[in-house]
Short mmCIF file of C-alpha atoms in Angstrom, two decimals:
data_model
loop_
_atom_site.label_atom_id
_atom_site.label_comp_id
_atom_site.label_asym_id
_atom_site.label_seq_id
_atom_site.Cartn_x
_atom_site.Cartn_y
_atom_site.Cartn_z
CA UNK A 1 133.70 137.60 117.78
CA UNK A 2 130.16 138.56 118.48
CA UNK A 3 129.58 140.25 115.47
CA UNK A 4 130.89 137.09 113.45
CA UNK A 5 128.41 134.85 115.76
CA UNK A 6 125.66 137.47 115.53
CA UNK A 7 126.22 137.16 111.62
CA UNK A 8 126.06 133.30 111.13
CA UNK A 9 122.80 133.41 113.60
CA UNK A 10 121.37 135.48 111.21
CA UNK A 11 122.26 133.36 107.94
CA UNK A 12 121.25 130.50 109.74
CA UNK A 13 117.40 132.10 110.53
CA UNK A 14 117.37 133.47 106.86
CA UNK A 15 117.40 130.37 105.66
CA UNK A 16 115.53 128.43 107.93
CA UNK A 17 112.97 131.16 107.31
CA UNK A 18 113.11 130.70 103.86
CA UNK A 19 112.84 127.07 104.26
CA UNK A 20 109.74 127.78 106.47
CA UNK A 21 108.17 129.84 103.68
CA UNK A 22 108.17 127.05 101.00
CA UNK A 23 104.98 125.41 100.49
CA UNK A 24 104.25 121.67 101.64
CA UNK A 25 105.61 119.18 98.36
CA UNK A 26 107.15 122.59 96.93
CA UNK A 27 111.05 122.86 96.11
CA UNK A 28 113.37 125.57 95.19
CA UNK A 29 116.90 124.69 93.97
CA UNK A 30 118.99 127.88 94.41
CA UNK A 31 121.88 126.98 91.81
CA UNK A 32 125.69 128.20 91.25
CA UNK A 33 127.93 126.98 88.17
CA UNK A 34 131.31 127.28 89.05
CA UNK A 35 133.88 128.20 85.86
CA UNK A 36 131.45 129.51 83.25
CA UNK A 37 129.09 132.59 83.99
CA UNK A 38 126.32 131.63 80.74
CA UNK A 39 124.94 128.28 79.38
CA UNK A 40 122.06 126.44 79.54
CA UNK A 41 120.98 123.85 82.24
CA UNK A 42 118.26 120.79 82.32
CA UNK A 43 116.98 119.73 85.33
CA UNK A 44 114.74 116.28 85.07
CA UNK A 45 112.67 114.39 87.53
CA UNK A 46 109.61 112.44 88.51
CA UNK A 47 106.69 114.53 89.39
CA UNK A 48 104.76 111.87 91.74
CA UNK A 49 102.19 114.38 92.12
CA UNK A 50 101.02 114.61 88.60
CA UNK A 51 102.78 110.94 88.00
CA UNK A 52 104.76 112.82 85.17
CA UNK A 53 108.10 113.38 84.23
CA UNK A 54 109.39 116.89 84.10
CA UNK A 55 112.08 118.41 82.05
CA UNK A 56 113.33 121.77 82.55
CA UNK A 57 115.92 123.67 80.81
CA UNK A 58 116.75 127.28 81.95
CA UNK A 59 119.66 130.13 80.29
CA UNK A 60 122.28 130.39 83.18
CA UNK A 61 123.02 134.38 84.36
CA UNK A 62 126.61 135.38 85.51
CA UNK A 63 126.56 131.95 86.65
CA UNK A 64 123.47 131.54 88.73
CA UNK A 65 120.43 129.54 87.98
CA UNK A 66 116.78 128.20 89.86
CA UNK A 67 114.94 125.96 89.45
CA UNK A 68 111.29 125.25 91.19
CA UNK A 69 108.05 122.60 91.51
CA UNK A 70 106.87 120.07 93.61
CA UNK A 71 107.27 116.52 94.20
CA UNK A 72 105.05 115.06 97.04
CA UNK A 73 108.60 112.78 98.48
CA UNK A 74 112.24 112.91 97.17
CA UNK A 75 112.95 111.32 93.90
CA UNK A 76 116.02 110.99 92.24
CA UNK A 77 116.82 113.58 89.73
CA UNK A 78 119.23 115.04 87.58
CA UNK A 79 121.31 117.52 86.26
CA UNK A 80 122.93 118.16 82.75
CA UNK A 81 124.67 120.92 81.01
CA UNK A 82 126.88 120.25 77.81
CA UNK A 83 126.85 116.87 77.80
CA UNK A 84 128.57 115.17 74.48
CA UNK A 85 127.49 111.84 75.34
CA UNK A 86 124.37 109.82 76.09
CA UNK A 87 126.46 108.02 78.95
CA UNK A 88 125.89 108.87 82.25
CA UNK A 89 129.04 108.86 83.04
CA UNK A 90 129.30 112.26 81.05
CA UNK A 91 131.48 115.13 83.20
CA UNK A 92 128.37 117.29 82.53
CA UNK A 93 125.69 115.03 83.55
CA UNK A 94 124.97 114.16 87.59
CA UNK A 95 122.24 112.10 89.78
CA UNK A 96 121.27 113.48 92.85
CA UNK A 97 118.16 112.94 95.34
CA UNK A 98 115.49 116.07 94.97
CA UNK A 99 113.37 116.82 98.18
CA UNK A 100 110.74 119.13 98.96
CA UNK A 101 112.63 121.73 101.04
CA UNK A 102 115.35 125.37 99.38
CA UNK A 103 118.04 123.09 98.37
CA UNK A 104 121.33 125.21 97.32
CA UNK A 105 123.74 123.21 94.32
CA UNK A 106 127.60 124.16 93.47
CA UNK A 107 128.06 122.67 90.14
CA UNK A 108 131.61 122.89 88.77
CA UNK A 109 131.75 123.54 85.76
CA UNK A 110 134.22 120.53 84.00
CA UNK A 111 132.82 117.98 86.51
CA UNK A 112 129.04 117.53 87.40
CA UNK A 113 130.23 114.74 89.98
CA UNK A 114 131.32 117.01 91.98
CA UNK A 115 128.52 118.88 92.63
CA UNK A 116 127.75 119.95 96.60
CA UNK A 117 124.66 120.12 98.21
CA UNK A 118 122.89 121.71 100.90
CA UNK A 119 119.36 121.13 101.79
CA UNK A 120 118.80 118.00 100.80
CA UNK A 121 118.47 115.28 103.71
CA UNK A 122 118.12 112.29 101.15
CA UNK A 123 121.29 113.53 99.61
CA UNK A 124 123.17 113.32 102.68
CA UNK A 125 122.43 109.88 103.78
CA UNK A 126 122.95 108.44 100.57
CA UNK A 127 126.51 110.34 100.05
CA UNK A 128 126.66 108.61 103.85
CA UNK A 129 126.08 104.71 102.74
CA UNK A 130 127.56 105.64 99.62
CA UNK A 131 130.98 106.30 101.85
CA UNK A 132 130.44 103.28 103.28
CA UNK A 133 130.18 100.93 100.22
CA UNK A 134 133.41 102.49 98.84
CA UNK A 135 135.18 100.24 100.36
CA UNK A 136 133.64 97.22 99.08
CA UNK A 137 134.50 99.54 95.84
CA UNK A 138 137.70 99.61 96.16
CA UNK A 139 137.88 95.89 96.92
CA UNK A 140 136.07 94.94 93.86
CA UNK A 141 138.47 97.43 91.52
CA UNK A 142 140.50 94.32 89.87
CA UNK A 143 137.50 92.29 89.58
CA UNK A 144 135.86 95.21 87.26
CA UNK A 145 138.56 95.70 85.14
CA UNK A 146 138.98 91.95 84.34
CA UNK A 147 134.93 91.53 84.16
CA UNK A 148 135.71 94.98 81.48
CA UNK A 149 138.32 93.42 79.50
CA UNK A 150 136.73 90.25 79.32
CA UNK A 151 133.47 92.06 77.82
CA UNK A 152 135.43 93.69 75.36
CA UNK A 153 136.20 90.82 73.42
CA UNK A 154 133.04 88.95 74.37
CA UNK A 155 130.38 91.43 73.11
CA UNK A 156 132.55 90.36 69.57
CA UNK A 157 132.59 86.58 70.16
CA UNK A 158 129.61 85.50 72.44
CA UNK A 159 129.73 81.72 71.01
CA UNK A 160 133.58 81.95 72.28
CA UNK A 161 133.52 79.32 74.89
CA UNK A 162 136.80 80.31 76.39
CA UNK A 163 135.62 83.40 76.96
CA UNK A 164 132.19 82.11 78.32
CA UNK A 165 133.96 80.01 81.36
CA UNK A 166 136.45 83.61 81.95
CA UNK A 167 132.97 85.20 81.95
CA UNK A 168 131.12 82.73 84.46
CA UNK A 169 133.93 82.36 86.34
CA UNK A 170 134.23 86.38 87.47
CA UNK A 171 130.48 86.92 87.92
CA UNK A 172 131.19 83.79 90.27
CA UNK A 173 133.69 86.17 91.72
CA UNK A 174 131.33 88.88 92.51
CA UNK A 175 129.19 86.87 95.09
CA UNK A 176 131.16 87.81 98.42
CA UNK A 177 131.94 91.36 97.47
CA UNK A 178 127.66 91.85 96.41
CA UNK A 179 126.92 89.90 99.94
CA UNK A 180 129.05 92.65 101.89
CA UNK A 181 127.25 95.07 99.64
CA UNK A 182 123.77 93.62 100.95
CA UNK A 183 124.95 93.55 104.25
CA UNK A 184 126.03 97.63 104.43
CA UNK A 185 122.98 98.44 103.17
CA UNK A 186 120.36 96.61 105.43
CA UNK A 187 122.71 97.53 108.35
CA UNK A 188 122.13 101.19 106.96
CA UNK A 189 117.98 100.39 107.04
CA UNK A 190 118.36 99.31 111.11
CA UNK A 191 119.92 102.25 111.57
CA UNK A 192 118.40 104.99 109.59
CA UNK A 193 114.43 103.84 110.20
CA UNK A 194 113.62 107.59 109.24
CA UNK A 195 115.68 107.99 106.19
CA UNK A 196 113.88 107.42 102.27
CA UNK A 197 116.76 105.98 101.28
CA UNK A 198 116.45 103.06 103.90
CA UNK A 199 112.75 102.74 102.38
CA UNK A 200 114.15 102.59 98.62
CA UNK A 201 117.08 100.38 99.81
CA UNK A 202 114.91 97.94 101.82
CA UNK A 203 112.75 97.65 98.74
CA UNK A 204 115.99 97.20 96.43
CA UNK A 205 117.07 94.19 99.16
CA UNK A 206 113.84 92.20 98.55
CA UNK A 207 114.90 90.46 95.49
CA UNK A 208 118.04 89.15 97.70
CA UNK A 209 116.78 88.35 101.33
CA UNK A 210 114.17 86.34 103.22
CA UNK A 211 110.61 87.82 103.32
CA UNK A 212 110.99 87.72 106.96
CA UNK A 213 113.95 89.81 107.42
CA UNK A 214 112.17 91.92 104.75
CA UNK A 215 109.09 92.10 106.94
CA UNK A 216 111.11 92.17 110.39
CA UNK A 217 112.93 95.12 108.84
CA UNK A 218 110.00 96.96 107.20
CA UNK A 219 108.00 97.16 110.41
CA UNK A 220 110.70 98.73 111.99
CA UNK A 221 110.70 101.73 109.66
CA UNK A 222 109.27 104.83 110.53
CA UNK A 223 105.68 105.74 109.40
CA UNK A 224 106.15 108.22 107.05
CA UNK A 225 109.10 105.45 105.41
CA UNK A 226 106.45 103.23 105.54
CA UNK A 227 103.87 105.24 103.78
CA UNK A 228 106.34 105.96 101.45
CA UNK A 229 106.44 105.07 97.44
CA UNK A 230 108.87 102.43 98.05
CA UNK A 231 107.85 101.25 101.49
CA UNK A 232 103.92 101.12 99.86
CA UNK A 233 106.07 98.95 97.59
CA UNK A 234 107.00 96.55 99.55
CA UNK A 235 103.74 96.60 101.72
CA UNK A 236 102.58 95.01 98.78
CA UNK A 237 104.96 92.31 98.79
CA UNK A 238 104.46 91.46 101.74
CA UNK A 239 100.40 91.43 101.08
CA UNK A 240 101.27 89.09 98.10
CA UNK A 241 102.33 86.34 100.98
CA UNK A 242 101.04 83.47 102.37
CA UNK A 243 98.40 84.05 105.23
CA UNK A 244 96.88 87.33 103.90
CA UNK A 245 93.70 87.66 101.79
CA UNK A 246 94.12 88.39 98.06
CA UNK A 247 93.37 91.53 96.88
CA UNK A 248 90.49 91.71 94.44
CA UNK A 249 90.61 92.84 90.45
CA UNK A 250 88.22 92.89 87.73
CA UNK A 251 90.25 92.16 84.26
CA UNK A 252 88.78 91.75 80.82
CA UNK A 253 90.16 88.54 79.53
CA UNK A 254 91.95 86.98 76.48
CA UNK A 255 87.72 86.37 75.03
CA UNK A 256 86.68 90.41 75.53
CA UNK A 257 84.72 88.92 78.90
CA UNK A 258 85.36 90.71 82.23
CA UNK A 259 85.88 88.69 85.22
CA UNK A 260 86.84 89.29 88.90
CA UNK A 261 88.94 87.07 91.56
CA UNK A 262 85.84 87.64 93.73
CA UNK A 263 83.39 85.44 91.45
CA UNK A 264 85.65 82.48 92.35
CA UNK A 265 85.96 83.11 96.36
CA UNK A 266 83.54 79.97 97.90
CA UNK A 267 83.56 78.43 94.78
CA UNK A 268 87.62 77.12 93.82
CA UNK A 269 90.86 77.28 94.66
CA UNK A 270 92.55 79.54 91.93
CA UNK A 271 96.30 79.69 91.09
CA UNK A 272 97.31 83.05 89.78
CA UNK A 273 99.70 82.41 87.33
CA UNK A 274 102.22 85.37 86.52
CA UNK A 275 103.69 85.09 83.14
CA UNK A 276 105.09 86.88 80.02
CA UNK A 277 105.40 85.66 75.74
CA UNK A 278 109.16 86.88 76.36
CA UNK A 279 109.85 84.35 79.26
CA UNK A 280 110.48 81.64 77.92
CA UNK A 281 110.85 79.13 81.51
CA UNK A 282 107.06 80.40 82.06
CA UNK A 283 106.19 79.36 78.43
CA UNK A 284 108.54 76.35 79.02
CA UNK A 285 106.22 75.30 82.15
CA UNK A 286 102.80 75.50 80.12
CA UNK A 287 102.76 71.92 79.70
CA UNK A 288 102.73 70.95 83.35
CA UNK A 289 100.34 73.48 84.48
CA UNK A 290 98.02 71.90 81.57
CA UNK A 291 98.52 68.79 83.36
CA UNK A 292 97.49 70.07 86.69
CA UNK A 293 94.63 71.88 84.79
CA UNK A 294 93.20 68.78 83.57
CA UNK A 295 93.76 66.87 86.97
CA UNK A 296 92.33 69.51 89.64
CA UNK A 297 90.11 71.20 87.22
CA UNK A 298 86.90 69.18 88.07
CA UNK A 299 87.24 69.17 91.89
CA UNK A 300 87.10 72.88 91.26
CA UNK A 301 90.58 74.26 90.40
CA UNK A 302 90.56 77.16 87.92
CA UNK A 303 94.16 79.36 86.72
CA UNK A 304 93.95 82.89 85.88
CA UNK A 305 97.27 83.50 83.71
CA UNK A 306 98.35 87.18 83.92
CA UNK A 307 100.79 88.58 81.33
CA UNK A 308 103.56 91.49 81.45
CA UNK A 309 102.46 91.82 77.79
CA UNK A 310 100.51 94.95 77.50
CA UNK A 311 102.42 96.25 74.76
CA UNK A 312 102.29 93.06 72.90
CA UNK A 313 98.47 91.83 72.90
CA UNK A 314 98.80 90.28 69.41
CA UNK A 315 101.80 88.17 70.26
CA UNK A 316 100.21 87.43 73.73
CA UNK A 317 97.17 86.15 72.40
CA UNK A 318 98.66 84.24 69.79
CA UNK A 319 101.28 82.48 72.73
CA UNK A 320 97.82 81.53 74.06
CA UNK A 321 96.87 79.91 70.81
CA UNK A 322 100.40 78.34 70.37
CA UNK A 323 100.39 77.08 74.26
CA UNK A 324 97.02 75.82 74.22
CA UNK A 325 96.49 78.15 77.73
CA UNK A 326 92.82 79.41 76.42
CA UNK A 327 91.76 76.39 78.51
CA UNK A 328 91.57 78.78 81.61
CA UNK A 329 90.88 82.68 81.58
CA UNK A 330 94.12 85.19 80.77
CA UNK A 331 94.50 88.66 81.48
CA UNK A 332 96.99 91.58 81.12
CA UNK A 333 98.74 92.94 84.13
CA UNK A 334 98.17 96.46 83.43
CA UNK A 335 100.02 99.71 82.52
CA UNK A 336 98.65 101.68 85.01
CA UNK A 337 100.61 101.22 88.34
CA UNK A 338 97.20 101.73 90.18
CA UNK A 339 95.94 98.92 88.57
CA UNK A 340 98.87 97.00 87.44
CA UNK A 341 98.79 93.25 89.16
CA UNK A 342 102.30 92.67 89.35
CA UNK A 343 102.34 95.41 91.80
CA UNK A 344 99.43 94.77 93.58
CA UNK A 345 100.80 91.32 94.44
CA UNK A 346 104.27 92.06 94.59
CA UNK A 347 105.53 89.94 92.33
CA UNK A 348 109.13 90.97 91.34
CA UNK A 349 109.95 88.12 88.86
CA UNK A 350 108.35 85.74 86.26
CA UNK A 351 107.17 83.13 86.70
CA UNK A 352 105.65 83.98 90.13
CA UNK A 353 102.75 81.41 90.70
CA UNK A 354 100.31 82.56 93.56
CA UNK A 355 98.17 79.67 95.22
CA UNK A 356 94.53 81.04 96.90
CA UNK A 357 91.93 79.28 98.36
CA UNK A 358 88.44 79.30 98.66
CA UNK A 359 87.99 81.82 101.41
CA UNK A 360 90.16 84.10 99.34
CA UNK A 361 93.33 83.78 101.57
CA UNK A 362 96.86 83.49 99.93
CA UNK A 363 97.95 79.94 101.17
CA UNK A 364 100.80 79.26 98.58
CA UNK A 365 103.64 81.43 96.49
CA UNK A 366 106.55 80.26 94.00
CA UNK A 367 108.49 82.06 92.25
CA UNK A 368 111.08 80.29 89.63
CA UNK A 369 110.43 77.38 87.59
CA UNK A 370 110.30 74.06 90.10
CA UNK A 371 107.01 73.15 90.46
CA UNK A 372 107.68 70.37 93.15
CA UNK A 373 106.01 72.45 95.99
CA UNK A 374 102.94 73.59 94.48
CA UNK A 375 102.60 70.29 93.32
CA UNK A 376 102.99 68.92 96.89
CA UNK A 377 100.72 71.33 98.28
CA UNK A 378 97.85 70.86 95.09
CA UNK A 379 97.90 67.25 96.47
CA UNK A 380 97.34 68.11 100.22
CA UNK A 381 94.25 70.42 98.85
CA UNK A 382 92.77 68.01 96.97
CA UNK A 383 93.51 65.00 98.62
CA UNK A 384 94.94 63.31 95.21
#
């Protein structure tokens, strides 16, 4: 009996120790493939040190393989072997979350899926909420296979209006099992205020609850969650919001001429208007934000349009020409996520309209096509 204890206090200090020895933002993956001794092996995942991805394939020996890098938090990676399809659903293709820390893999062989893990803390609490979704899962099993059947004659016949109202009427279907959904997770976030995957689920949630039980929930996160990719994420979003001063660009516009939010501050009250050529609502809503243009512009109301259409500058300055929105200055978001405004204002969908006033303080946001409350709050401004 000693001897056995003696022996798993030593296993247990090797590899801590080895643990210990790894460099800060430095992983190892010790691997084993279970069933087949030779092969080859890719491992992929974000570098968000270098802010590249990274592909690595190595030859499996008698079945072992390792893999090594760094990553400054976990990211989600992945695994594949043999894989015949592009699908990720392929036996020889898994998702898991990479760390920096010795993590040790079992990979059978015929089924990726059901690959263990050691070492990786990420991976553990998101096999934990993962448990506790499956019964939602479960719940929701019919509901798939009709929403599955239904798309296989639909993708065929999409002017089929029969199969439209089927359609409509099982996404309708959906709405309580995705609200129990919402609620495991954000229960998981009070809980787990140290865990990244409370940070990436938090920031997941934001589409689908208040920006107060966003904020009430993200303050509660630890620091590190906080300083986190995703929880820098939604630091932003919660920047983008009414009461807190606008951060500042410099973008070259739609005429070559470079211009900054900070020329305006003292000087007008400036709606940021987040658009795209592909959206049509936003392109649909041109006319009325000409209107209020023409209205407000002399009492000192200027719009600075910003497009997701970085990869399309031709056809965005063309919808510019077609629109008749040259009237006030557009720019690009940006490709760089440094730099890219979307981000830097949080702004998850288009349109997103962002109302600022003259001391450079965020006083109005609305996102979605109604325009009835920026309207209201245009005539409180100006007084007509």
């Amino acid at each position: 009996m000693y001897k056995l204890t003696f022996l798993c206090f030593l296993l247990c200090s090797l590899f801590s120790n080895a643990q210990n020895d790894l460099k800060t933002n430095t992983f190892k993956i010790d691997g084993k493939l279970i069933g087949k001794d030779t092969g080859r092996i890719t491992l992929s995942y974000w570098n968000n040190i270098d802010k590249k991805q990274i592909e690595n394939t190595l030859i499996i020996h008698d079945g072992r393989f390792e893999f090594d890098g760094s990553i400054q938090e976990p990211v989600i990676a992945n695994l594949r072997g043999n894989i015949k399809s592009n699908s990720e659903q392929d036996s020889s293709y898994v998702e898991f979350y990479l760390e920096p820390s010795l993590i040790k893999i079992s990979l059978p062989n015929n089924d990726f899926k059901k690959l263990k893990i050691v070492g990786s803390i990420s991976q553990n609490d998101f096999e934990e909420l993962e448990k506790q979704k499956s019964i939602v899962y479960s719940e929701m099993k019919e509901l798939d296979l009709a929403f599955s059947n239904n798309y296989k004659y639909f993708i065929k016949d999409k002017n089929n209006d029969v199969l439209l109202k089927q359609r409509d009427s099982i996404l309708k279907c959906y709405v309580p099992f995705k609200e129990k959904l919402r609620i495991i997770e954000l229960s998981f976030v009070v809980k787990n205020p140290n865990s990244y995957i409370s940070g990436r689920k938090l920031w997941e949630q934001t589409r689908f609850t208040s920006i107060d039980s966003i904020s009430l929930l993200y303050s509660a996160l630890n620091k590190n969650i906080r300083e986190s990719v995703h929880g820098k994420q939604i630091a932003l979003l919660l920047k983008g919001q009414p009461g807190f001063p606008a951060s500042d660009f410099t973008k070259t516009n739609s005429f070559g001429k470079m211009i900054s939010l900070a020329s305006f501050k003292g000087k007008n009250i400036v709606l940021l208007d987040f658009w795209a050529t592909w959206c049509q609502p936003c392109r649909a809503n041109n006319p009325h934000l000409i209107e209020l243009y023409n209205k407000y512009n002399n009492s000192g109301f200027e719009i600075i349009g910003i497009a997701d259409d970085d990869e399309r500058q031709k056809e965005w300055k063309q919808a510019i020409k077609m629109d008749n929105t040259g009237k006030w200055n557009q720019v690009l978001q940006g490709l760089d996520p440094e730099d890219n405004l979307r981000v830097k204002f949080g702004v998850l969908i288009v349109p997103t309209k962002i109302l600022i006033n003259k001391d450079g303080i965020i006083i109005g946001r609305f996102e979605g096509i109604d325009d009835m409350l920026l309207d209201k709050q245009l005539q409180e401004v100006f007084g007509k």
